[in-house]
GROMACS .gro file of C-alpha atoms in nm:
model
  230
    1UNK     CA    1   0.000   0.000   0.000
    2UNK     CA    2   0.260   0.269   0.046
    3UNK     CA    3   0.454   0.172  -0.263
    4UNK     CA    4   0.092   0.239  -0.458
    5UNK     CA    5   0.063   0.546  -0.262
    6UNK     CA    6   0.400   0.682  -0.374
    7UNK     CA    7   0.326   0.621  -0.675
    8UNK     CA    8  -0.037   0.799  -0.720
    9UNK     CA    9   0.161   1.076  -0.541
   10UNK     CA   10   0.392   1.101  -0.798
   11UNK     CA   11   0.124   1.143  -1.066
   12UNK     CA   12  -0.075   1.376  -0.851
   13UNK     CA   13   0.274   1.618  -0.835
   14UNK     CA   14   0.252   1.594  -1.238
   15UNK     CA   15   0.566   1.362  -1.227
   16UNK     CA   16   0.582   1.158  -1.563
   17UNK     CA   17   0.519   0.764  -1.439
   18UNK     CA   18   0.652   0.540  -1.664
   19UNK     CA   19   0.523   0.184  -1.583
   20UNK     CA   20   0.661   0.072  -1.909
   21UNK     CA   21   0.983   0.068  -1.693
   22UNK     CA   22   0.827  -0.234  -1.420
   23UNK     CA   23   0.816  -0.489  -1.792
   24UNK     CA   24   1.163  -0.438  -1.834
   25UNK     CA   25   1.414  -0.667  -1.613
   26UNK     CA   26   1.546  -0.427  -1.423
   27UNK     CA   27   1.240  -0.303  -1.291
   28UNK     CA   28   1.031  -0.659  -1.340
   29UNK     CA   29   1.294  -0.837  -1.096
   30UNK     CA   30   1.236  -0.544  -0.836
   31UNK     CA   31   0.854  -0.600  -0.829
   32UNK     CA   32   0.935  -1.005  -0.760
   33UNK     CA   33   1.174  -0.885  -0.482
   34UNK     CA   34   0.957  -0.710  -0.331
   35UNK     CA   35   0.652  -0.948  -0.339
   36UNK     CA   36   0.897  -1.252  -0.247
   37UNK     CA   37   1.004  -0.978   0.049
   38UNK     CA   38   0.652  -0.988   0.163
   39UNK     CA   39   0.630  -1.377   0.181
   40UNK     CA   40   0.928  -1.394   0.415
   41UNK     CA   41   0.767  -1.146   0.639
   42UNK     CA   42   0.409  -1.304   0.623
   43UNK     CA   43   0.520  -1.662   0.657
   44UNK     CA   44   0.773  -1.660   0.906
   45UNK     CA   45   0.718  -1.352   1.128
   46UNK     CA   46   0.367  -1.432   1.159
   47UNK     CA   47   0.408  -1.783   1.287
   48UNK     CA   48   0.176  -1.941   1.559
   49UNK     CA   49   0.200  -2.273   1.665
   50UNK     CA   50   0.158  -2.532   1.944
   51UNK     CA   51   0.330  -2.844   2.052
   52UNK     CA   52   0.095  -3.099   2.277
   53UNK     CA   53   0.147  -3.370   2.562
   54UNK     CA   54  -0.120  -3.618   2.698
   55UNK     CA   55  -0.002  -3.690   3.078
   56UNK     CA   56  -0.141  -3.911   3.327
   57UNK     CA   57  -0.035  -3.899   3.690
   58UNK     CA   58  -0.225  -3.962   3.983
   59UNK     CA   59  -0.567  -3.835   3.981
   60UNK     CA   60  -0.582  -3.695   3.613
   61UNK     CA   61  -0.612  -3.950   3.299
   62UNK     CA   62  -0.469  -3.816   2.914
   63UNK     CA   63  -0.514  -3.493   3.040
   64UNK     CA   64  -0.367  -3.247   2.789
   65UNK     CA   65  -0.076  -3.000   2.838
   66UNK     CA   66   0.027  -2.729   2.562
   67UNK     CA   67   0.349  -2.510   2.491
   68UNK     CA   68   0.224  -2.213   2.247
   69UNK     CA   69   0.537  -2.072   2.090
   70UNK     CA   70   0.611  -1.796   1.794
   71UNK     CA   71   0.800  -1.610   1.607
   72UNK     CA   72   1.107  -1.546   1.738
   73UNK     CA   73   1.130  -1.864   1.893
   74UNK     CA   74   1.247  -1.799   2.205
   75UNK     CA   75   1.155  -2.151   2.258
   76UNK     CA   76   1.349  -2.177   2.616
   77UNK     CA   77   1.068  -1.903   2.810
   78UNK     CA   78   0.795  -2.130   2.661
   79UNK     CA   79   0.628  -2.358   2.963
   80UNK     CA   80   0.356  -2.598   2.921
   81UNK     CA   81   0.062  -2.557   3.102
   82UNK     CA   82  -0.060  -2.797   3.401
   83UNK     CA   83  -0.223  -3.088   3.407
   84UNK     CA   84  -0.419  -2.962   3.670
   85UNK     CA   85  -0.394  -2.723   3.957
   86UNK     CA   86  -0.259  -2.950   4.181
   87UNK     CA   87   0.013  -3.008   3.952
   88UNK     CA   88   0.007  -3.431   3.959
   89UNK     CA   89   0.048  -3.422   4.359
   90UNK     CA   90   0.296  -3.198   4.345
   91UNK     CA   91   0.519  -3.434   4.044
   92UNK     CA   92   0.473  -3.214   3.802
   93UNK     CA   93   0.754  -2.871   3.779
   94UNK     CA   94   0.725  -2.574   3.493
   95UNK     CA   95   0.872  -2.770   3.208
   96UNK     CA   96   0.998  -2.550   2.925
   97UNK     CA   97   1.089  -2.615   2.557
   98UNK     CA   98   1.478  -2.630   2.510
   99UNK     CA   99   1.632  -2.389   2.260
  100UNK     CA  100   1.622  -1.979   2.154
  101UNK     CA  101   1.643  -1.973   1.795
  102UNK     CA  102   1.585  -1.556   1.808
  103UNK     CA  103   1.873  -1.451   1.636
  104UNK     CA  104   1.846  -1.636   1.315
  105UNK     CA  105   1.496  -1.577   1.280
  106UNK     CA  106   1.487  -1.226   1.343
  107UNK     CA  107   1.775  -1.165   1.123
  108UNK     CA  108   1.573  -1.342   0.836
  109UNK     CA  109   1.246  -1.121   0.909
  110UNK     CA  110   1.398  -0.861   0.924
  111UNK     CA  111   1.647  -0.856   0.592
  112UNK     CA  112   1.306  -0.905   0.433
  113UNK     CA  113   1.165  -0.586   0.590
  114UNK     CA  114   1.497  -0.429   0.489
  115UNK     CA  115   1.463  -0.546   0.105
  116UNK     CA  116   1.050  -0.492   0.105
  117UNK     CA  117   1.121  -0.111   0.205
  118UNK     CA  118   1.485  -0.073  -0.058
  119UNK     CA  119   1.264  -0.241  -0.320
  120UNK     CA  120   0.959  -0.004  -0.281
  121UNK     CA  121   1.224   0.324  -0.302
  122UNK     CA  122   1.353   0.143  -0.577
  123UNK     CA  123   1.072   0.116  -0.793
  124UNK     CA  124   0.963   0.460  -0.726
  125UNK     CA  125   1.287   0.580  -0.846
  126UNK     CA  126   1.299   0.380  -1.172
  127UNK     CA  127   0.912   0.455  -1.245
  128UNK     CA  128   0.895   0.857  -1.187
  129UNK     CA  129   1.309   0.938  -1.126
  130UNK     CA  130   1.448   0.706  -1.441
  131UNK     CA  131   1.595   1.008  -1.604
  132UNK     CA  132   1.775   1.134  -1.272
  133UNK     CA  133   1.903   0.746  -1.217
  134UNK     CA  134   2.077   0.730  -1.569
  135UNK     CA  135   2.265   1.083  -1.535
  136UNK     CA  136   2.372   1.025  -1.198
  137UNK     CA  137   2.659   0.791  -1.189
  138UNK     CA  138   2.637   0.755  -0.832
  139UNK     CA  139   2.349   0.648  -0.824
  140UNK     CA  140   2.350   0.287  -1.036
  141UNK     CA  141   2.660   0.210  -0.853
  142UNK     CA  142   2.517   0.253  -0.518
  143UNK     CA  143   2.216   0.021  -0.629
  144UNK     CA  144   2.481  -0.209  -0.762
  145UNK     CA  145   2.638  -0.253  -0.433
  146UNK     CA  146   2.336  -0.285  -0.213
  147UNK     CA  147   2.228  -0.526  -0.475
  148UNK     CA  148   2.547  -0.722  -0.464
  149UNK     CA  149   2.515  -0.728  -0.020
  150UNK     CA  150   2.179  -0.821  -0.008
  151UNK     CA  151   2.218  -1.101  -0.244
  152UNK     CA  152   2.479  -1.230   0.016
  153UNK     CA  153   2.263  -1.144   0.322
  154UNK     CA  154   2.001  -1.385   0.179
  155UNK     CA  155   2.210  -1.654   0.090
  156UNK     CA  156   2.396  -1.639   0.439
  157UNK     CA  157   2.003  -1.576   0.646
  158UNK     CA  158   1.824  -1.857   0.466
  159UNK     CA  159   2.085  -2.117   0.501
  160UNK     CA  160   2.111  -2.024   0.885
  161UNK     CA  161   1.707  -1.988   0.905
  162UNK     CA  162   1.697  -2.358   0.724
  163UNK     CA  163   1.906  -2.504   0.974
  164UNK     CA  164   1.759  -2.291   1.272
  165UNK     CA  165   1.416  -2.420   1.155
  166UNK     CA  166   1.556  -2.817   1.153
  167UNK     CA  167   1.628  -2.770   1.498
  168UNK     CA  168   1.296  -2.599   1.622
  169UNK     CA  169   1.100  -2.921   1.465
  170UNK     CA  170   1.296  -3.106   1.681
  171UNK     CA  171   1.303  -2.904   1.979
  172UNK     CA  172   0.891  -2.911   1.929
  173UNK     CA  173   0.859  -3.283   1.817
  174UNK     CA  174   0.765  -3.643   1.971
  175UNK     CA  175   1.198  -3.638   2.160
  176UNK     CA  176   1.076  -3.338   2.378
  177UNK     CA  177   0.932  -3.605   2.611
  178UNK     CA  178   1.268  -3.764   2.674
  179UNK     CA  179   1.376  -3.437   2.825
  180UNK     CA  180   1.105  -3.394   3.052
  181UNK     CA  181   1.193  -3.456   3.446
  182UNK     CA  182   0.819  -3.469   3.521
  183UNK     CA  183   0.764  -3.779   3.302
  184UNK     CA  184   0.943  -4.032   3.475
  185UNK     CA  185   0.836  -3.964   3.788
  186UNK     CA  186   0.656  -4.251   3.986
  187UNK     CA  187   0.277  -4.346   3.841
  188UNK     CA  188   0.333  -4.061   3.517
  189UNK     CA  189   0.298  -4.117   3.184
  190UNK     CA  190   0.335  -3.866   2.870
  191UNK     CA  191   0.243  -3.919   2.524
  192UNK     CA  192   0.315  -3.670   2.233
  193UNK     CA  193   0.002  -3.556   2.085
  194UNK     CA  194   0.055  -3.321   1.816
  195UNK     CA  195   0.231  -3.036   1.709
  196UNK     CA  196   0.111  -2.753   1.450
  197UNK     CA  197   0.238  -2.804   1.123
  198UNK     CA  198   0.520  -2.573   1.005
  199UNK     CA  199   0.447  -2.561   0.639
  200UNK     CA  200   0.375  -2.176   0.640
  201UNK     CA  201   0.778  -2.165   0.783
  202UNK     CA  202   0.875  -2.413   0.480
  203UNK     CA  203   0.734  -2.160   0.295
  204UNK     CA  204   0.943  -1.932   0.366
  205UNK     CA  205   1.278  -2.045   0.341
  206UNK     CA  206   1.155  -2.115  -0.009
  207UNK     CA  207   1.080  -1.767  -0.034
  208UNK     CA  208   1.434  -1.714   0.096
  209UNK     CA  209   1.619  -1.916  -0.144
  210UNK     CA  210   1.391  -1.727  -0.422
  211UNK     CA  211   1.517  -1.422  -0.291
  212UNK     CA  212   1.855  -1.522  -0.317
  213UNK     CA  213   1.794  -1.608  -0.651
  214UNK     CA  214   1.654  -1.279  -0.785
  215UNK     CA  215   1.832  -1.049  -0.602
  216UNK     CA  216   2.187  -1.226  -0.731
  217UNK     CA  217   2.019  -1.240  -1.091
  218UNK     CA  218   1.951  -0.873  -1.049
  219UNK     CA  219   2.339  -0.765  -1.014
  220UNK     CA  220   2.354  -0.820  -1.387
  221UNK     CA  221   2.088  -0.569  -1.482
  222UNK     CA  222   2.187  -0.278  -1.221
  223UNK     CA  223   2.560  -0.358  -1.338
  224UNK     CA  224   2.447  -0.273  -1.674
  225UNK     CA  225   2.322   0.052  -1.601
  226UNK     CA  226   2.684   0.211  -1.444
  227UNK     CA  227   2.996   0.329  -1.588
  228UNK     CA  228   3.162  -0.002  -1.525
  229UNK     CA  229   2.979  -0.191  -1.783
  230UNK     CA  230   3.041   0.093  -2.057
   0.00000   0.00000   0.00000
């Protein structure tokens, strides 16, 4: 919404809008970034989910405990709730899910807020300020370069989010119960129930790896707008 409102500003100021420009590669490739942008930020920053226990313990029969976690994953201040207020006789201590997987995933979300917002200034630029981008040199070759480092940023975020995200489906899964104190303690049972499926976080390292894609096709087309390729 505020890259169509820049641009119905720029046509309300009288600025010529050339949309011919979005068909072309350069500008074509910007719009994908920025939509692929968007699916990182949806899919992964917007993440709920739940991992599920049935415990048994004296007095209380498949009674069912839940650990709600989200995006960042900060999986290690996540508790499950009690089987019931007396806590199995007193058995049953806060148990928490094992891992904070914060850094990775914020640094993914938020390289894709980065790249949604360069991408938007982008395309206003190339639609209304085309004429300005071509006479400045400075210009192309400062595109060039933040073209070139976000390129890397993906490749080096997605790879660490893909292997970040292995770990939380393990951290979440059916092996949590071997961790748990509470379940081996005299007349308690736990059984691993269910956990929400993750397919909206598969999602987005797909949308990662598409983002590394694009962006490092890109460098060819803003390389051939500078000085260096003349």
């Amino acid at each position: 919404w505020l890259l169509l409102a820049a641009l119905v500003l720029l046509m309300m100021v009288g600025l010529r809008v050339d949309f011919g420009l979005l068909l072309e590669p350069l500008g074509f490739i910007k719009v994908l970034e920025w939509i692929f942008s968007i699916f990182v930020f949806a899919t992964c920053g917007s993440f709920r989910g739940e991992t599920t226990l049935l415990v048994s313990c004296k007095g209380v029969a498949n009674r069912t405990v839940t650990a709600a976690f989200a995006y960042p994953f900060r999986l290690n201040t996540v508790v499950f709730s009690a089987p019931d207020p007396n806590h199995c006789g007193g058995t049953w201590t806060d148990v928490y899910l094992v891992g904070d997987f914060s850094s990775s995933a914020q640094f993914f979300v938020t390289l894709a807020a980065l790249a949604l917002l360069y991408s938007s200034v982008a395309l206003v630029v190339y639609v209304g300020y085309k004429h300005v981008y071509q006479q400045n040199a400075k210009l192309p070759l400062a595109d060039l370069a933040v073209t070139v480092i976000t390129a890397f940023l993906w490749l080096a975020s997605t790879f660490a989010w893909a292997a970040t995200l292995a770990d939380i489906k393990v951290s979440t899964g059916a092996n949590i119960i071997l961790g748990i104190a509470a379940c081996k303690a005299p007349a308690t049972t736990c059984r691993f129930a269910s956990v929400s499926s993750m397919k909206s976080l598969n999602v987005s390292v797909v949308s990662g790896l598409l983002n590394m894609v694009l962006w490092g096709g890109n460098i060819w087309f803003v390389y051939k707008d500078t000085k260096l390729h003349n």
